[in-house]
PDB file of C-alpha atoms in Angstrom:
ATOM      1  CA  MET G 294      18.055 -45.215 -34.613  1.00 52.00           C
ATOM      2  CA  VAL G 295      16.643 -42.193 -32.197  1.00 47.00           C
ATOM      3  CA  VAL G 296      17.184 -39.480 -34.769  1.00 47.00           C
ATOM      4  CA  ALA G 297      15.146 -41.961 -37.070  1.00 54.00           C
ATOM      5  CA  ALA G 298      12.358 -42.151 -34.531  1.00 52.00           C
ATOM      6  CA  ALA G 299      12.125 -38.318 -33.898  1.00 51.00           C
ATOM      7  CA  ALA G 300      12.473 -37.877 -37.649  1.00 55.00           C
ATOM      8  CA  THR G 301       9.248 -40.221 -37.968  1.00 61.00           C
ATOM      9  CA  ALA G 302       7.383 -38.712 -35.163  1.00 55.00           C
ATOM     10  CA  VAL G 303       7.596 -35.227 -36.535  1.00 51.00           C
ATOM     11  CA  ALA G 304       6.621 -36.277 -39.896  1.00 58.00           C
ATOM     12  CA  VAL G 305       3.419 -38.088 -38.333  1.00 54.00           C
ATOM     13  CA  ALA G 306       3.075 -34.902 -36.021  1.00 52.00           C
ATOM     14  CA  HIS G 307       3.145 -32.661 -39.547  1.00 55.00           C
ATOM     15  CA  THR G 308       0.484 -35.068 -41.268  1.00 59.00           C
ATOM     16  CA  LEU G 309      -1.734 -35.096 -38.464  1.00 51.00           C
ATOM     17  CA  VAL G 310      -1.884 -31.572 -38.143  1.00 52.00           C
ATOM     18  CA  PHE G 311      -2.471 -30.804 -41.826  1.00 51.00           C
ATOM     19  CA  TRP G 312      -5.017 -33.742 -41.710  1.00 51.00           C
ATOM     20  CA  LEU G 313      -6.864 -31.729 -38.641  1.00 48.00           C
ATOM     21  CA  ASN G 314      -6.795 -28.482 -40.454  1.00 51.00           C
ATOM     22  CA  ARG G 315      -8.898 -30.136 -43.145  1.00 51.00           C
ATOM     23  CA  ASN G 316     -11.198 -31.708 -40.969  1.00 49.00           C
ATOM     24  CA  SER G 317     -12.816 -29.776 -38.196  1.00 46.00           C
ATOM     25  CA  GLN G 318     -14.671 -32.946 -36.298  1.00 44.00           C
ATOM     26  CA  VAL G 319     -11.196 -33.904 -34.652  1.00 45.00           C
ATOM     27  CA  ALA G 320     -10.324 -30.263 -33.596  1.00 46.00           C
ATOM     28  CA  PHE G 321     -10.458 -31.380 -29.815  1.00 47.00           C
ATOM     29  CA  LEU G 322      -7.239 -33.414 -30.551  1.00 47.00           C
ATOM     30  CA  SER G 323      -5.038 -30.457 -32.069  1.00 51.00           C
ATOM     31  CA  PRO G 324      -3.376 -29.398 -28.543  1.00 56.00           C
ATOM     32  CA  TYR G 325      -2.223 -32.877 -27.998  1.00 53.00           C
ATOM     33  CA  LEU G 326      -0.940 -33.080 -31.341  1.00 52.00           C
ATOM     34  CA  LEU G 327       0.629 -29.702 -31.120  1.00 57.00           C
ATOM     35  CA  LYS G 328       2.578 -30.797 -27.841  1.00 64.00           C
ATOM     36  CA  SER G 329       3.705 -34.046 -29.578  1.00 66.00           C
ATOM     37  CA  GLN G 330       5.076 -31.899 -32.408  1.00 70.00           C
ATOM     38  CA  ASP G 331       6.830 -29.791 -29.747  1.00 76.00           C
ATOM     39  CA  LEU G 332       8.138 -32.770 -28.052  1.00 73.00           C
ATOM     40  CA  ALA G 333       9.417 -34.189 -31.303  1.00 72.00           C
ATOM     41  CA  GLU G 334      11.413 -30.860 -32.312  1.00 76.00           C
ATOM     42  CA  ARG G 335      12.918 -30.517 -28.885  1.00 78.00           C
ATOM     43  CA  ILE G 336      14.216 -34.207 -29.288  1.00 78.00           C
ATOM     44  CA  LEU G 337      15.621 -33.234 -32.489  1.00 80.00           C
ATOM     45  CA  SER G 338      17.196 -30.172 -31.043  1.00 81.00           C
ATOM     46  CA  LEU G 339      18.696 -32.508 -28.402  1.00 81.00           C
ATOM     47  CA  GLU G 340      19.739 -34.901 -30.820  1.00 79.00           C
ATOM     48  CA  ALA G 341      21.660 -32.157 -32.784  1.00 82.00           C
ATOM     49  CA  ASP G 342      23.050 -30.942 -29.633  1.00 81.00           C
ATOM     50  CA  LEU G 343      24.008 -34.844 -29.105  1.00 82.00           C
ATOM     51  CA  ASN G 344      25.671 -34.770 -32.382  1.00 84.00           C
ATOM     52  CA  ARG G 345      27.569 -31.679 -32.040  1.00 84.00           C
ATOM     53  CA  GLN G 346      28.743 -32.824 -28.348  1.00 84.00           C
ATOM     54  CA  SER G 347      29.755 -36.321 -30.254  1.00 82.00           C
ATOM     55  CA  GLU G 348      31.481 -34.826 -32.882  1.00 85.00           C
ATOM     56  CA  ASN G 349      33.101 -32.562 -30.314  1.00 84.00           C
ATOM     57  CA  THR G 350      34.037 -35.259 -28.113  1.00 84.00           C
ATOM     58  CA  LEU G 351      35.652 -37.351 -31.146  1.00 86.00           C
ATOM     59  CA  LYS G 352      37.543 -34.530 -32.108  1.00 87.00           C
ATOM     60  CA  GLU G 353      38.666 -34.038 -28.655  1.00 85.00           C
ATOM     61  CA  LYS G 354      39.478 -37.589 -28.323  1.00 85.00           C
ATOM     62  CA  GLU G 355      41.371 -37.301 -31.606  1.00 86.00           C
ATOM     63  CA  GLU G 356      43.293 -34.238 -30.306  1.00 86.00           C
ATOM     64  CA  HIS G 357      43.957 -35.896 -27.109  1.00 84.00           C
ATOM     65  CA  GLU G 358      45.017 -39.351 -28.928  1.00 87.00           C
ATOM     66  CA  LYS G 359      47.210 -36.741 -31.458  1.00 87.00           C
ATOM     67  CA  THR G 360      48.501 -35.167 -28.156  1.00 87.00           C
ATOM     68  CA  ARG G 361      49.303 -38.191 -26.235  1.00 86.00           C
ATOM     69  CA  THR G 362      51.169 -39.752 -29.167  1.00 88.00           C
ATOM     70  CA  GLU G 363      53.149 -36.751 -29.302  1.00 88.00           C
ATOM     71  CA  LEU G 364      54.107 -36.816 -25.949  1.00 88.00           C
ATOM     72  CA  GLU G 365      54.791 -40.552 -26.187  1.00 88.00           C
ATOM     73  CA  VAL G 366      57.146 -39.703 -29.187  1.00 90.00           C
ATOM     74  CA  LYS G 367      58.718 -37.001 -26.947  1.00 89.00           C
ATOM     75  CA  GLU G 368      58.879 -39.168 -24.015  1.00 88.00           C
ATOM     76  CA  LYS G 369      60.790 -41.708 -26.199  1.00 89.00           C
ATOM     77  CA  GLN G 370      63.129 -39.260 -27.500  1.00 89.00           C
ATOM     78  CA  LEU G 371      63.692 -38.037 -24.380  1.00 88.00           C
ATOM     79  CA  GLU G 372      64.654 -41.317 -22.800  1.00 89.00           C
ATOM     80  CA  GLU G 373      66.793 -41.929 -25.812  1.00 88.00           C
ATOM     81  CA  GLU G 374      68.264 -38.672 -25.171  1.00 89.00           C
ATOM     82  CA  ARG G 375      68.598 -39.772 -21.406  1.00 87.00           C
ATOM     83  CA  GLN G 376      69.998 -43.363 -22.375  1.00 88.00           C
ATOM     84  CA  ASN G 377      72.369 -41.650 -24.720  1.00 89.00           C
ATOM     85  CA  HIS G 378      73.461 -39.149 -22.227  1.00 87.00           C
ATOM     86  CA  THR G 379      73.794 -41.902 -19.623  1.00 87.00           C
ATOM     87  CA  LEU G 380      75.947 -43.799 -21.836  1.00 88.00           C
ATOM     88  CA  THR G 381      77.888 -40.636 -22.745  1.00 88.00           C
ATOM     89  CA  VAL G 382      78.328 -39.930 -18.808  1.00 88.00           C
ATOM     90  CA  GLN G 383      79.148 -43.620 -18.230  1.00 88.00           C
ATOM     91  CA  ARG G 384      81.760 -43.515 -21.212  1.00 88.00           C
ATOM     92  CA  HIS G 385      83.202 -40.418 -20.115  1.00 87.00           C
ATOM     93  CA  GLY G 386      83.395 -41.626 -16.306  1.00 87.00           C
ATOM     94  CA  GLU G 387      85.325 -44.895 -17.756  1.00 89.00           C
ATOM     95  CA  GLU G 388      87.817 -42.509 -20.066  1.00 90.00           C
ATOM     96  CA  LEU G 389      88.526 -40.363 -16.934  1.00 90.00           C
ATOM     97  CA  GLU G 390      88.864 -43.635 -14.561  1.00 88.00           C
ATOM     98  CA  ARG G 391      91.472 -44.949 -17.438  1.00 91.00           C
ATOM     99  CA  GLN G 392      93.213 -41.500 -17.311  1.00 91.00           C
ATOM    100  CA  SER G 393      93.544 -41.629 -13.690  1.00 89.00           C
ATOM    101  CA  ARG G 394      95.023 -45.238 -14.170  1.00 91.00           C
ATOM    102  CA  GLU G 395      97.510 -43.870 -16.682  1.00 92.00           C
ATOM    103  CA  LEU G 396      98.441 -40.928 -14.537  1.00 90.00           C
ATOM    104  CA  GLU G 397      99.083 -43.151 -11.647  1.00 91.00           C
ATOM    105  CA  ARG G 398     100.882 -45.273 -13.511  1.00 91.00           C
ATOM    106  CA  GLN G 399     103.338 -42.485 -14.961  1.00 92.00           C
ATOM    107  CA  ARG G 400     103.541 -41.118 -11.540  1.00 90.00           C
ATOM    108  CA  GLU G 401     104.504 -44.590 -10.185  1.00 92.00           C
ATOM    109  CA  GLU G 402     106.910 -44.639 -13.229  1.00 92.00           C
ATOM    110  CA  LEU G 403     108.324 -41.430 -12.056  1.00 90.00           C
ATOM    111  CA  GLU G 404     109.103 -42.241  -8.724  1.00 91.00           C
ATOM    112  CA  ARG G 405     110.669 -45.583 -10.116  1.00 91.00           C
ATOM    113  CA  GLN G 406     112.881 -43.354 -12.244  1.00 90.00           C
ATOM    114  CA  GLY G 407     113.385 -40.877  -9.777  1.00 89.00           C
ATOM    115  CA  ARG G 408     114.512 -43.646  -7.374  1.00 89.00           C
ATOM    116  CA  GLU G 409     116.841 -45.309 -10.042  1.00 89.00           C
ATOM    117  CA  LEU G 410     118.373 -41.595 -10.588  1.00 89.00           C
ATOM    118  CA  LYS G 411     119.180 -41.290  -6.928  1.00 87.00           C
ATOM    119  CA  MET G 412     120.783 -44.728  -7.085  1.00 88.00           C
ATOM    120  CA  LYS G 413     122.672 -43.615  -9.969  1.00 87.00           C
ATOM    121  CA  ASP G 414     123.849 -40.570  -8.591  1.00 84.00           C
ATOM    122  CA  GLY G 415     124.825 -41.994  -5.328  1.00 84.00           C
ATOM    123  CA  LYS G 416     126.769 -44.430  -7.502  1.00 85.00           C
ATOM    124  CA  LEU G 417     128.098 -41.463  -9.677  1.00 86.00           C
ATOM    125  CA  ASN G 418     129.096 -40.036  -6.577  1.00 86.00           C
ATOM    126  CA  ARG G 419     130.794 -42.937  -4.829  1.00 85.00           C
ATOM    127  CA  MET G 420     132.720 -43.625  -8.140  1.00 86.00           C
ATOM    128  CA  LYS G 421     133.848 -40.023  -8.339  1.00 86.00           C
ATOM    129  CA  THR G 422     134.671 -40.531  -4.600  1.00 88.00           C
ATOM    130  CA  LEU G 423     136.894 -43.674  -5.628  1.00 85.00           C
ATOM    131  CA  THR G 424     138.214 -42.049  -8.522  1.00 87.00           C
ATOM    132  CA  ILE G 425     139.831 -39.172  -6.516  1.00 88.00           C
ATOM    133  CA  VAL G 426     140.770 -41.501  -3.779  1.00 84.00           C
ATOM    134  CA  TYR G 427     142.400 -43.847  -6.186  1.00 80.00           C
ATOM    135  CA  GLU G 428     143.832 -40.911  -7.959  1.00 80.00           C
ATOM    136  CA  LYS G 429     145.120 -39.619  -4.812  1.00 80.00           C
ATOM    137  CA  PHE G 430     146.532 -43.237  -4.030  1.00 74.00           C
ATOM    138  CA  ARG G 431     148.185 -43.794  -7.377  1.00 71.00           C
ATOM    139  CA  GLN G 432     150.067 -40.145  -7.118  1.00 74.00           C
ATOM    140  CA  TRP G 433     151.104 -41.297  -3.659  1.00 71.00           C
ATOM    141  CA  ILE G 434     152.370 -44.495  -5.045  1.00 64.00           C
ATOM    142  CA  GLU G 435     153.779 -42.967  -7.827  1.00 63.00           C
ATOM    143  CA  GLY G 436     155.715 -40.707  -5.728  1.00 64.00           C
ATOM    144  CA  GLU G 437     156.763 -43.142  -3.171  1.00 59.00           C
ATOM    145  CA  ALA G 438     157.837 -45.358  -6.243  1.00 55.00           C
ATOM    146  CA  SER G 439     159.869 -42.359  -7.296  1.00 56.00           C
ATOM    147  CA  ASN G 440     161.418 -41.630  -3.991  1.00 56.00           C
ATOM    148  CA  SER G 441     162.217 -45.543  -3.635  1.00 52.00           C
ATOM    149  CA  SER G 442     163.803 -45.897  -7.026  1.00 52.00           C
ATOM    150  CA  SER G 443     165.919 -42.637  -6.318  1.00 57.00           C
ATOM    151  CA  GLY G 444     167.618 -44.571  -3.003  1.00 70.00           C
ATOM    152  CA  PHE G 445     167.675 -47.906  -4.959  1.00 82.00           C
ATOM    153  CA  THR G 446     170.696 -49.320  -6.077  1.00 84.00           C
ATOM    154  CA  GLU G 447     171.274 -52.181  -8.907  1.00 88.00           C
ATOM    155  CA  PHE G 448     174.233 -54.361  -8.018  1.00 89.00           C
ATOM    156  CA  SER G 449     176.364 -56.024 -10.391  1.00 88.00           C
ATOM    157  CA  HIS G 450     177.431 -59.967 -10.294  1.00 85.00           C
ATOM    158  CA  SER G 451     180.781 -59.216  -9.246  1.00 88.00           C
ATOM    159  CA  GLU G 452     180.057 -56.703  -6.436  1.00 89.00           C
ATOM    160  CA  VAL G 453     177.939 -59.293  -4.886  1.00 87.00           C
ATOM    161  CA  ASP G 454     180.393 -61.722  -5.338  1.00 86.00           C
ATOM    162  CA  ASP G 455     183.067 -59.790  -3.692  1.00 87.00           C
ATOM    163  CA  SER G 456     180.574 -58.835  -0.688  1.00 84.00           C
ATOM    164  CA  ILE G 457     179.833 -62.060   0.350  1.00 85.00           C
ATOM    165  CA  PRO G 458     182.038 -62.596   3.672  1.00 84.00           C
ATOM    166  CA  LYS G 459     184.127 -65.911   4.473  1.00 81.00           C
ATOM    167  CA  ASP G 460     183.779 -65.336   7.999  1.00 81.00           C
ATOM    168  CA  GLN G 461     180.483 -67.313   9.584  1.00 78.00           C
ATOM    169  CA  LYS G 462     179.753 -64.721  12.155  1.00 79.00           C
ATOM    170  CA  TYR G 463     178.639 -62.296   9.375  1.00 82.00           C
ATOM    171  CA  HIS G 464     175.997 -65.359   8.286  1.00 81.00           C
ATOM    172  CA  LEU G 465     172.947 -63.546   9.804  1.00 83.00           C
ATOM    173  CA  GLY G 466     170.676 -66.544   8.969  1.00 82.00           C
ATOM    174  CA  LYS G 467     169.525 -69.338   6.539  1.00 81.00           C
ATOM    175  CA  GLY G 468     166.204 -70.455   5.538  1.00 75.00           C
ATOM    176  CA  SER G 469     164.607 -72.363   2.725  1.00 71.00           C
ATOM    177  CA  TYR G 470     164.763 -69.252   0.362  1.00 79.00           C
ATOM    178  CA  GLY G 471     168.578 -68.664   0.815  1.00 84.00           C
ATOM    179  CA  ILE G 472     171.197 -67.284   3.424  1.00 86.00           C
ATOM    180  CA  VAL G 473     171.344 -63.919   4.629  1.00 89.00           C
ATOM    181  CA  TYR G 474     174.871 -62.188   5.283  1.00 89.00           C
ATOM    182  CA  LYS G 475     175.906 -58.848   6.789  1.00 88.00           C
ATOM    183  CA  ALA G 476     178.044 -57.091   3.888  1.00 88.00           C
ATOM    184  CA  GLU G 477     179.614 -54.040   2.770  1.00 87.00           C
ATOM    185  CA  PRO G 478     178.661 -53.418  -0.914  1.00 88.00           C
ATOM    186  CA  ARG G 479     179.881 -50.156  -2.043  1.00 85.00           C
ATOM    187  CA  GLY G 480     181.099 -49.254   1.725  1.00 85.00           C
ATOM    188  CA  LYS G 481     177.710 -49.387   3.025  1.00 86.00           C
ATOM    189  CA  THR G 482     176.582 -52.047   5.510  1.00 88.00           C
ATOM    190  CA  VAL G 483     173.326 -54.068   4.520  1.00 88.00           C
ATOM    191  CA  ALA G 484     171.376 -57.256   5.229  1.00 88.00           C
ATOM    192  CA  MET G 485     172.237 -59.061   1.894  1.00 89.00           C
ATOM    193  CA  LYS G 486     169.970 -62.200   1.029  1.00 88.00           C
ATOM    194  CA  ILE G 487     170.944 -64.478  -1.526  1.00 86.00           C
ATOM    195  CA  LEU G 488     168.273 -66.615  -2.702  1.00 86.00           C
ATOM    196  CA  ASP G 489     168.100 -70.055  -4.066  1.00 81.00           C
ATOM    197  CA  LYS G 490     167.736 -70.162  -7.460  1.00 74.00           C
ATOM    198  CA  SER G 491     165.802 -73.540  -7.623  1.00 73.00           C
ATOM    199  CA  SER G 492     163.118 -71.400  -5.284  1.00 69.00           C
ATOM    200  CA  TRP G 493     162.623 -68.916  -8.647  1.00 66.00           C
ATOM    201  CA  GLN G 494     161.008 -69.485 -11.951  1.00 67.00           C
ATOM    202  CA  GLY G 495     163.579 -67.215 -13.268  1.00 75.00           C
ATOM    203  CA  GLU G 496     165.008 -63.689 -13.566  1.00 77.00           C
ATOM    204  CA  ARG G 497     161.629 -62.147 -14.822  1.00 81.00           C
ATOM    205  CA  GLU G 498     159.580 -63.224 -11.763  1.00 84.00           C
ATOM    206  CA  PHE G 499     162.675 -62.000  -9.587  1.00 82.00           C
ATOM    207  CA  LYS G 500     162.630 -58.911 -11.127  1.00 83.00           C
ATOM    208  CA  GLN G 501     158.802 -58.488 -10.550  1.00 84.00           C
ATOM    209  CA  GLU G 502     159.092 -59.214  -7.052  1.00 84.00           C
ATOM    210  CA  VAL G 503     161.838 -56.471  -6.862  1.00 84.00           C
ATOM    211  CA  GLY G 504     159.604 -54.073  -8.442  1.00 83.00           C
ATOM    212  CA  ILE G 505     157.089 -54.797  -5.858  1.00 83.00           C
ATOM    213  CA  LEU G 506     159.320 -54.686  -2.631  1.00 83.00           C
ATOM    214  CA  LYS G 507     161.278 -51.459  -3.267  1.00 81.00           C
ATOM    215  CA  ARG G 508     157.671 -49.712  -3.388  1.00 80.00           C
ATOM    216  CA  ILE G 509     156.926 -50.949   0.162  1.00 78.00           C
ATOM    217  CA  ARG G 510     157.368 -48.140   3.124  1.00 74.00           C
ATOM    218  CA  HIS G 511     156.413 -49.229   6.400  1.00 74.00           C
ATOM    219  CA  PRO G 512     157.831 -48.081   9.762  1.00 74.00           C
ATOM    220  CA  ASN G 513     157.739 -51.907  11.054  1.00 76.00           C
ATOM    221  CA  LEU G 514     159.457 -53.251   7.999  1.00 80.00           C
ATOM    222  CA  VAL G 515     162.917 -53.011   6.364  1.00 82.00           C
ATOM    223  CA  ILE G 516     163.684 -51.318   3.300  1.00 85.00           C
ATOM    224  CA  LEU G 517     164.729 -52.779   0.111  1.00 88.00           C
ATOM    225  CA  LEU G 518     168.089 -50.983  -0.753  1.00 88.00           C
ATOM    226  CA  GLY G 519     169.244 -52.588  -3.646  1.00 89.00           C
ATOM    227  CA  ALA G 520     168.845 -55.955  -5.814  1.00 89.00           C
ATOM    228  CA  CYS G 521     171.289 -58.159  -8.124  1.00 89.00           C
ATOM    229  CA  SER G 522     169.014 -60.063 -10.709  1.00 85.00           C
ATOM    230  CA  GLU G 523     171.963 -62.233 -11.765  1.00 86.00           C
ATOM    231  CA  LYS G 524     172.688 -63.270  -8.114  1.00 86.00           C
ATOM    232  CA  PHE G 525     169.176 -63.263  -6.983  1.00 87.00           C
ATOM    233  CA  ALA G 526     170.235 -61.101  -4.381  1.00 88.00           C
ATOM    234  CA  LEU G 527     168.263 -58.697  -2.144  1.00 89.00           C
ATOM    235  CA  MET G 528     170.079 -55.645  -0.082  1.00 89.00           C
ATOM    236  CA  TYR G 529     167.900 -54.566   2.771  1.00 88.00           C
ATOM    237  CA  GLU G 530     169.025 -51.870   5.501  1.00 87.00           C
ATOM    238  CA  PHE G 531     170.839 -53.490   8.304  1.00 87.00           C
ATOM    239  CA  LEU G 532     169.095 -53.640  11.835  1.00 83.00           C
ATOM    240  CA  PRO G 533     172.073 -53.568  14.393  1.00 79.00           C
ATOM    241  CA  SER G 534     169.861 -54.576  16.992  1.00 74.00           C
ATOM    242  CA  GLY G 535     169.177 -57.857  15.667  1.00 69.00           C
ATOM    243  CA  THR G 536     166.134 -59.718  14.072  1.00 65.00           C
ATOM    244  CA  LEU G 537     162.747 -60.000  15.289  1.00 65.00           C
ATOM    245  CA  GLU G 538     163.278 -63.773  16.083  1.00 65.00           C
ATOM    246  CA  ASP G 539     166.404 -62.545  18.272  1.00 65.00           C
ATOM    247  CA  CYS G 540     163.997 -60.114  20.175  1.00 65.00           C
ATOM    248  CA  LEU G 541     161.569 -63.098  20.677  1.00 65.00           C
ATOM    249  CA  SER G 542     163.559 -66.122  21.266  1.00 65.00           C
ATOM    250  CA  LYS G 543     166.606 -64.582  23.664  1.00 61.00           C
ATOM    251  CA  GLU G 544     165.924 -64.627  27.150  1.00 60.00           C
ATOM    252  CA  GLU G 545     168.092 -61.684  27.822  1.00 57.00           C
ATOM    253  CA  ARG G 546     166.106 -59.382  25.383  1.00 52.00           C
ATOM    254  CA  LYS G 547     162.334 -60.382  26.262  1.00 55.00           C
ATOM    255  CA  GLU G 548     160.461 -57.575  27.644  1.00 60.00           C
ATOM    256  CA  SER G 549     156.748 -57.963  28.866  1.00 62.00           C
ATOM    257  CA  PHE G 550     154.308 -55.178  27.794  1.00 60.00           C
ATOM    258  CA  SER G 551     150.954 -54.653  29.191  1.00 65.00           C
ATOM    259  CA  TRP G 552     147.810 -54.562  27.742  1.00 63.00           C
ATOM    260  CA  GLU G 553     147.442 -51.050  26.724  1.00 64.00           C
ATOM    261  CA  GLU G 554     150.929 -51.512  25.508  1.00 60.00           C
ATOM    262  CA  SER G 555     150.163 -54.031  23.348  1.00 62.00           C
ATOM    263  CA  GLN G 556     146.934 -52.227  22.127  1.00 61.00           C
ATOM    264  CA  SER G 557     148.750 -49.005  21.094  1.00 61.00           C
ATOM    265  CA  GLY G 558     151.633 -51.007  19.256  1.00 59.00           C
ATOM    266  CA  ASN G 559     148.766 -52.704  17.275  1.00 58.00           C
ATOM    267  CA  GLN G 560     146.934 -49.443  16.386  1.00 58.00           C
ATOM    268  CA  HIS G 561     150.322 -48.045  15.559  1.00 54.00           C
ATOM    269  CA  MET G 562     151.000 -50.626  13.140  1.00 55.00           C
ATOM    270  CA  LEU G 563     147.727 -50.507  11.527  1.00 51.00           C
ATOM    271  CA  CYS G 564     147.907 -46.858  11.161  1.00 54.00           C
ATOM    272  CA  SER G 565     151.299 -47.319   9.523  1.00 51.00           C
ATOM    273  CA  CYS G 566     149.634 -48.929   6.830  1.00 50.00           C
ATOM    274  CA  ILE G 567     147.496 -45.776   5.917  1.00 50.00           C
ATOM    275  CA  PRO G 568     149.270 -43.042   3.682  1.00 51.00           C
ATOM    276  CA  PRO G 569     149.499 -39.746   5.833  1.00 51.00           C
ATOM    277  CA  GLN G 570     147.278 -37.431   3.548  1.00 48.00           C
ATOM    278  CA  TYR G 571     144.403 -40.382   4.032  1.00 46.00           C
ATOM    279  CA  GLN G 572     144.771 -40.255   7.889  1.00 49.00           C
ATOM    280  CA  ALA G 573     142.051 -38.279   9.824  1.00 47.00           C
TER     281      ALA G 573
END
C-alpha cells in the first residue's frame, strides 16, 4: 500500500512538473513540487531497501528454519543413537551380569566337585587302608589257620572210645553240653569234651564249629588240639593247674589282686586279641 501511494505521488509530481513547465503563471510553486518529487523518490528508495531487507530477512528466516529443521533432525538422530547406545550398554551390562552369575555358578559347582573329589579321595584312601589291613589280617588268619591245622589231629571213633576213662577221678566236669574227661589219646594228655548229640543239629554244624575253634589263638584260651566228628568230641590242651572255676571257687587257691594288677591283666587280655603286626 505504501509503495502504491509513493508511486501515485511520484506520478502526480511528474504531471505537475510537466504542467508547470508549460504554464509559467504558477512557476512560483515549482520548488515545492520539486521537494515533493524528491521526497517521493526517497520514499521509493527506502521502500526498495525495505523490500530488499524483507527479502533478505525472509531468506534468512528460511535459512534459519532450514537450519533449525536440520538441527532437529540431527538432534533426533543423536537422541536415537544415544538411546540405542544406552540400550546396547544396558544389554551389554545385563549380558555381563548374566555371565558373571554363570561364572559364579560354575565356580560354586567346581568347589562342590572339589569337595566331593576330596571326600571320594578320602574314602578311597580309607578303602585302600582297609584293604591293606584286611589283606594283612587275612594273611595272618591264613597263616594261623595253617599253623593250627598243622597241629590239629582228627581222631577216629574207636580212638575216642578207647580213651574214655572209667575212673571217676578223670571226670573233670559235666555241663549242659557234655562231659569233660582227662584222657590220653595216642599217648598225649588232653582235656576231651564229649558233646551231647541232642544239643547239635548234625555233623555238618559240628565241623563248622571245629573249623572256627581250631583257628582261635589267645594266651588266655586253651588250644583245640583235635576232634572227632563221629563222636562229637573235642580235644583241648590239658591244664594241670585246674580250671578257671577251680581258681575262683576253691578257698585255698583264691588270691587277692591290687587295682593296678587287675588293670594290667585287663590290658594284657585285650592286647592279646590283636595280631602282633598290628600292635603299636
